[in-house]
Coordinates of C-alpha atoms in Angstrom, one line a residue:
M1 CA -80.5 -29.3 -15.5
V2 CA -84.1 -29.9 -14.4
A3 CA -86.1 -30.7 -17.6
M4 CA -88.7 -27.3 -19.3
R5 CA -92.0 -28.4 -20.3
G6 CA -94.2 -26.0 -22.0
L7 CA -92.4 -23.7 -23.8
C8 CA -91.4 -26.3 -27.3
P9 CA -94.2 -28.4 -27.8
P10 CA -92.9 -31.8 -29.0
V11 CA -92.8 -32.6 -32.1
R12 CA -95.2 -36.0 -33.1
S13 CA -94.7 -36.0 -37.0
A14 CA -93.0 -34.2 -39.4
Q15 CA -95.9 -34.7 -42.2
P16 CA -97.8 -31.8 -43.9
V17 CA -101.1 -30.5 -42.4
G18 CA -103.4 -31.0 -44.6
P19 CA -103.3 -30.2 -48.3
G20 CA -102.5 -26.9 -50.3
P21 CA -101.4 -23.6 -48.7
S22 CA -102.3 -24.8 -45.4
G23 CA -99.8 -28.0 -45.7
H24 CA -97.1 -25.0 -46.6
A25 CA -97.5 -23.5 -43.2
G26 CA -98.1 -27.2 -41.4
W27 CA -94.4 -27.6 -42.5
A28 CA -93.5 -24.3 -41.8
A29 CA -95.0 -24.7 -38.2
T30 CA -93.4 -28.5 -37.9
E31 CA -89.9 -26.9 -38.9
D32 CA -90.3 -24.1 -36.3
R33 CA -91.1 -26.3 -33.5
T34 CA -88.1 -28.3 -34.1
L35 CA -86.1 -25.9 -34.0
L36 CA -87.2 -24.4 -31.0
H37 CA -87.1 -27.5 -29.5
H38 CA -83.2 -28.2 -30.6
F39 CA -82.6 -25.2 -29.2
E40 CA -84.0 -26.0 -26.1
Y41 CA -82.2 -29.0 -25.9
L42 CA -78.8 -27.5 -26.2
F43 CA -79.8 -24.4 -23.3
Q44 CA -80.7 -27.2 -20.7
H45 CA -77.4 -28.7 -22.1
Y46 CA -74.6 -26.4 -22.9
G47 CA -75.7 -22.7 -22.1
Y48 CA -74.1 -20.5 -22.4
G49 CA -71.2 -22.0 -24.2
V50 CA -73.5 -23.4 -27.2
I51 CA -74.9 -19.4 -27.8
T52 CA -70.7 -18.1 -27.9
F53 CA -69.9 -21.2 -29.9
I54 CA -72.6 -21.1 -33.0
V55 CA -72.5 -17.6 -33.2
M56 CA -69.0 -17.6 -33.8
L57 CA -69.0 -20.2 -36.3
E58 CA -71.5 -17.6 -38.2
S59 CA -69.2 -15.1 -37.9
M60 CA -66.2 -17.2 -38.9
G61 CA -68.1 -17.6 -41.8
L62 CA -70.9 -20.8 -42.0
P63 CA -74.0 -20.2 -42.6
L64 CA -75.8 -21.0 -39.1
P65 CA -78.9 -19.5 -37.4
A66 CA -77.0 -17.3 -35.3
E67 CA -79.6 -14.5 -34.9
T68 CA -82.4 -17.2 -34.2
L69 CA -80.5 -18.7 -31.1
I70 CA -80.2 -15.3 -29.5
I71 CA -83.4 -14.4 -30.3
S72 CA -85.0 -18.0 -28.7
A73 CA -82.2 -17.8 -26.0
S74 CA -84.0 -14.4 -25.2
V75 CA -87.0 -15.5 -24.9
Y76 CA -86.0 -18.8 -23.0
C77 CA -84.7 -16.3 -20.2
A78 CA -87.9 -14.4 -20.6
A79 CA -89.8 -18.1 -20.4
T80 CA -87.9 -19.8 -17.7
H81 CA -86.1 -17.7 -16.3
R82 CA -83.3 -20.8 -16.3
L83 CA -80.6 -18.8 -17.9
D84 CA -79.3 -14.9 -17.5
I85 CA -80.1 -12.1 -20.4
Q86 CA -76.7 -10.5 -19.2
W87 CA -74.4 -13.6 -19.8
V88 CA -76.8 -14.6 -22.9
A89 CA -76.4 -10.6 -24.5
L90 CA -72.8 -11.2 -23.4
A91 CA -72.1 -14.7 -25.0
A92 CA -73.2 -13.3 -28.2
V93 CA -71.2 -10.4 -28.5
A94 CA -67.9 -12.8 -27.4
G95 CA -68.7 -14.6 -29.8
A96 CA -69.7 -12.4 -32.6
V97 CA -66.9 -10.3 -32.4
L98 CA -64.5 -13.7 -31.8
G99 CA -65.9 -15.1 -34.9
D100 CA -65.2 -11.9 -36.6
N101 CA -62.0 -11.7 -36.1
I102 CA -61.1 -15.3 -36.6
G103 CA -63.1 -15.3 -39.7
Y104 CA -60.3 -11.4 -40.2
L105 CA -57.6 -13.2 -40.3
I106 CA -58.7 -15.8 -42.5
G107 CA -59.5 -13.6 -45.2
R108 CA -56.4 -12.0 -44.9
R109 CA -53.5 -15.5 -44.7
V110 CA -56.4 -17.3 -47.7
G111 CA -56.5 -13.9 -49.1
L112 CA -58.9 -13.5 -52.6
P113 CA -57.7 -16.0 -54.9
L114 CA -58.0 -19.2 -52.4
L115 CA -61.8 -17.7 -52.1
Q116 CA -62.4 -17.2 -55.7
K117 CA -60.9 -21.2 -56.1
Y118 CA -63.2 -22.2 -53.3
G119 CA -65.3 -19.9 -51.7
A120 CA -69.0 -20.8 -53.8
R121 CA -68.7 -24.0 -51.2
I122 CA -69.7 -21.9 -48.6
K123 CA -71.5 -19.4 -50.4
L124 CA -69.2 -17.1 -51.1
T125 CA -70.2 -17.0 -54.9
P126 CA -68.1 -14.9 -57.5
D127 CA -70.4 -12.5 -57.7
R128 CA -70.3 -12.1 -53.8
L129 CA -66.7 -11.4 -53.8
L130 CA -66.9 -9.2 -56.8
L131 CA -69.7 -7.4 -54.4
G132 CA -67.8 -7.8 -51.7
R133 CA -64.6 -5.7 -53.2
F134 CA -66.5 -3.2 -54.5
L135 CA -68.3 -2.5 -51.2
F136 CA -65.1 -2.1 -48.7
R137 CA -63.3 0.1 -51.2
H138 CA -66.3 2.2 -50.8
H139 CA -67.5 2.1 -47.5
G140 CA -65.5 -0.7 -45.4
S141 CA -66.3 0.6 -41.9
G142 CA -69.9 1.8 -42.2
I143 CA -70.3 -2.5 -43.6
V144 CA -68.4 -4.3 -40.6
F145 CA -70.9 -2.1 -38.4
F146 CA -73.7 -2.6 -41.0
G147 CA -73.5 -5.8 -42.5
R148 CA -74.0 -7.4 -39.0
F149 CA -77.6 -6.6 -39.6
I150 CA -77.8 -8.0 -43.2
A151 CA -77.6 -11.7 -43.0
L152 CA -75.8 -12.1 -46.5
L153 CA -73.3 -9.7 -45.3
R154 CA -73.1 -10.7 -42.0
V155 CA -71.9 -14.6 -42.3
F156 CA -68.9 -12.6 -45.2
V157 CA -67.9 -9.5 -44.1
A158 CA -65.1 -10.6 -41.6
L159 CA -63.7 -12.8 -44.6
L160 CA -63.8 -10.3 -46.9
A161 CA -62.5 -7.6 -44.4
G162 CA -59.3 -9.5 -44.2
A163 CA -59.0 -10.9 -47.9
N164 CA -59.5 -7.1 -49.2
H165 CA -56.7 -6.1 -46.8
M166 CA -59.2 -3.3 -44.4
P167 CA -56.8 -2.2 -41.9
W168 CA -57.5 -4.5 -38.4
P169 CA -57.6 -2.1 -36.0
R170 CA -60.3 0.5 -37.7
F171 CA -62.0 -3.1 -38.5
M172 CA -61.4 -4.3 -34.9
V173 CA -63.4 -1.0 -33.4
F174 CA -66.3 -1.1 -36.2
N175 CA -66.9 -4.9 -35.2
A176 CA -66.9 -4.3 -31.5
L177 CA -69.3 -2.0 -32.2
G178 CA -71.5 -4.0 -34.1
G179 CA -71.1 -7.1 -32.6
L180 CA -72.3 -5.0 -29.2
C181 CA -75.3 -3.3 -31.1
W182 CA -76.5 -6.7 -32.8
A183 CA -76.2 -9.3 -30.4
G184 CA -76.7 -7.0 -27.5
G185 CA -79.9 -5.5 -29.1
Y186 CA -81.4 -9.0 -30.3
A187 CA -80.9 -10.3 -27.4
T188 CA -82.0 -7.4 -24.9
G189 CA -85.0 -6.3 -27.2
A190 CA -86.2 -10.1 -27.6
Y191 CA -86.0 -10.4 -23.6
Y192 CA -87.8 -7.1 -23.1
L193 CA -90.9 -8.3 -25.2
G194 CA -90.8 -11.7 -24.0
R195 CA -91.0 -10.2 -20.9
K196 CA -94.1 -8.3 -22.3
V197 CA -95.7 -10.9 -23.8
T198 CA -96.2 -12.9 -20.5
E199 CA -97.2 -10.3 -17.8
V200 CA -100.6 -10.0 -20.3
S201 CA -103.2 -12.5 -20.0
G202 CA -106.4 -13.4 -21.1
P203 CA -107.1 -12.5 -24.8
A204 CA -105.0 -9.1 -24.2
S205 CA -102.0 -11.7 -24.3
I206 CA -103.5 -13.2 -27.6
G207 CA -104.2 -9.9 -29.4
L208 CA -100.7 -8.5 -28.4
G209 CA -99.4 -11.8 -29.6
L210 CA -100.7 -11.7 -32.7
A211 CA -99.8 -7.8 -33.5
V212 CA -96.2 -8.8 -32.4
A213 CA -95.8 -11.5 -34.7
A214 CA -97.3 -9.7 -37.8
G215 CA -95.2 -6.7 -37.0
L216 CA -91.9 -9.0 -37.3
V217 CA -93.5 -10.5 -40.2
A218 CA -94.2 -7.2 -42.0
S219 CA -90.3 -6.1 -40.7
A220 CA -88.9 -9.4 -42.0
L221 CA -90.5 -9.1 -45.6
F222 CA -89.7 -5.1 -46.0
L223 CA -85.9 -5.8 -45.1
R224 CA -85.9 -9.0 -47.0
R225 CA -87.1 -6.9 -49.9
N226 CA -85.2 -4.3 -50.0
E227 CA -82.1 -6.2 -49.1
Q228 CA -82.0 -7.8 -52.2
R229 CA -82.4 -4.2 -54.1
L230 CA -80.2 -2.6 -52.6
T231 CA -77.6 -5.8 -53.4
Q232 CA -78.7 -5.7 -56.9
E233 CA -78.1 -2.5 -57.3
A234 CA -74.5 -2.4 -55.6
L235 CA -74.1 -5.5 -57.5
R236 CA -74.8 -3.5 -60.7
E237 CA -72.5 -1.2 -60.3
A238 CA -69.5 -3.1 -59.2
R239 CA -69.3 -5.4 -62.2
A240 CA -69.4 -1.7 -64.1
D241 CA -66.9 -0.3 -61.8
A242 CA -65.1 -3.4 -62.8
A243 CA -65.2 -3.9 -66.6
T244 CA -64.2 0.3 -66.8
P245 CA -60.2 1.0 -67.4
G246 CA -58.5 1.1 -64.2
G247 CA -61.4 -0.6 -62.0
S248 CA -61.4 -3.5 -59.6
G249 CA -61.9 -6.8 -61.5
I250 CA -62.0 -9.6 -59.3

């Protein structure tokens, strides 16, 4: 495949730009360019397969940047037309559904005792196991679907569903719906947003880009803060539930 030029500037230095806060901004910008540069290389050499593979691994329980990969691939489509957005979305959905089913089987076969013993190695801490048991007992179907959109749950939801013996047919339905809405929605949304940005020229393009960036940052901060708050509230409730007679302890 012909190498793409201009989408991601080359990274010449890993040094921060300037002291103080600007230095931290320099680090962040450099890391973002490095990640995009790696994604660009993967798209050029492995195409749709790398999207399916990485999304599948994250859905199985490995903490990988699948969401960032889907968005980057979609913007790559809009900017270069070297990938087809329909196949990007299909590859992402396939990876999400396949990975979650493998993760479910691992959780079902391995079970909670082994996850309790070794789960911390993949950041599945005792608190997260406790939280997972509590949530699946009360909101199993909703967790499988909406967990796709929450970074903390997306990585572990399939393992926890299998470990908590959620019925597979119900898991499969809500897993497929969640994977379709999450992967397909992010792919098509990022693609059409990227197209709109590239269609606008001059100062309007800069203004639109800044507005989009500000909106994304604000949305990410809002979701992160509320995710942490809701997670802590649910965790406190799960601990209280486990401490009561007849409650489900770990």
